[in-house]
């Protein structure tokens, strides 16, 4: 097997590691590409290509995250990860861990960790790497890595996201939500929302966004039911899609360009959180991006009745 073939076989794993450390599709893709360049230029064949490439992409991701943290501290409004349509890495033995760890709620929780804690936690808890490989990847002793995992677990424990285990029931609830959304059905939406549901948007100062989080089932239901019919009148449509392993949708303008995504956190048969990603910089990997400001102006001109 050539180096190119070995790398392509491992690319899904490398991307999945990088995305969980970085929370960014574009940065994860760049980290994977940089790992390939280092592998391609390595003078000798590594003893374990999987261990070498995993360590390389982890170290690159840690460095990127350290600089990204500074930018995120200056970010305008709430910061959410870039939406992921599909995780390319599959492992039936760890399907539950993989699905939970890629959710928006889990990625936001990982933001509490230091870059080193985050990397070690991802390698150990999500991908089940052994401590010798983790130590090699992050340049710490095995004992130090064990301590990092213990600290990371402690930081994650209180806010650990939980999701409905029954994927079918979760999807059925999401289908009902989107049906009610299309119809502007306030009562139908309210029935599906938790009493303390919140709806939050990430525009990054680069697109129209909610001035603040909308809280409570009645407020969220009324806002959604009033907005969607008017958006339909200016030819904005949406397609339900799974985002970060959870129910969601991609909204598009009349030319099919992406405007924003909407993702649902579902627990105990109710929608707990609705998150919108509107920042155009976070949507480019989904296809051509529309002009959200123009849509906002058209929306204001659209009749309410």
Tab-separated table of N, CA and C in Angstrom, residues 3 5 18 38 49 52 87 100 113 139 160 165 174 186 209 267 274 282 295:
chain	number	residue	atom	x	y	z
A	3	UNK	N	1.850	5.365	0.415
A	3	UNK	CA	1.578	6.332	1.471
A	3	UNK	C	0.242	7.052	1.221
A	5	UNK	N	-2.376	5.886	-0.292
A	5	UNK	CA	-3.467	4.966	0.041
A	5	UNK	C	-3.634	4.810	1.551
A	18	UNK	N	-9.615	15.825	14.597
A	18	UNK	CA	-9.357	17.263	14.491
A	18	UNK	C	-10.630	18.077	14.713
A	38	UNK	N	3.264	16.524	6.213
A	38	UNK	CA	4.345	16.056	7.090
A	38	UNK	C	4.602	14.564	6.869
A	49	UNK	N	1.538	3.712	11.069
A	49	UNK	CA	1.063	4.894	10.339
A	49	UNK	C	-0.128	5.518	11.069
A	52	UNK	N	1.192	7.456	14.055
A	52	UNK	CA	1.948	8.626	13.606
A	52	UNK	C	1.009	9.734	13.133
A	87	UNK	N	-20.358	12.770	10.058
A	87	UNK	CA	-19.045	12.407	10.573
A	87	UNK	C	-18.487	11.292	9.676
A	100	UNK	N	-22.439	11.093	20.422
A	100	UNK	CA	-22.584	12.091	21.485
A	100	UNK	C	-21.484	13.141	21.429
A	113	UNK	N	-12.477	23.016	28.475
A	113	UNK	CA	-11.189	22.375	28.736
A	113	UNK	C	-10.048	23.166	28.106
A	139	UNK	N	3.056	14.695	23.851
A	139	UNK	CA	4.360	14.997	24.421
A	139	UNK	C	4.369	15.088	25.927
A	160	UNK	N	-22.415	17.281	31.293
A	160	UNK	CA	-22.408	16.288	30.220
A	160	UNK	C	-23.763	16.212	29.531
A	165	UNK	N	-32.151	8.283	23.828
A	165	UNK	CA	-31.448	7.130	23.276
A	165	UNK	C	-32.144	6.589	22.035
A	174	UNK	N	-38.765	15.503	15.780
A	174	UNK	CA	-38.239	16.533	14.886
A	174	UNK	C	-39.140	16.697	13.668
A	186	UNK	N	-48.601	27.596	16.145
A	186	UNK	CA	-48.063	27.973	17.452
A	186	UNK	C	-48.294	26.878	18.487
A	209	UNK	N	-28.753	38.568	13.507
A	209	UNK	CA	-28.920	37.515	14.484
A	209	UNK	C	-29.829	37.997	15.599
A	267	UNK	N	-34.422	16.016	24.451
A	267	UNK	CA	-34.264	15.216	25.661
A	267	UNK	C	-35.625	15.023	26.314
A	274	UNK	N	-32.657	25.291	20.749
A	274	UNK	CA	-32.619	25.489	19.300
A	274	UNK	C	-31.455	26.426	19.014
A	282	UNK	N	-19.004	30.264	8.691
A	282	UNK	CA	-19.154	28.912	9.219
A	282	UNK	C	-20.021	28.025	8.330
A	295	UNK	N	-31.666	39.127	2.659
A	295	UNK	CA	-32.842	38.372	3.078
A	295	UNK	C	-33.535	39.078	4.242
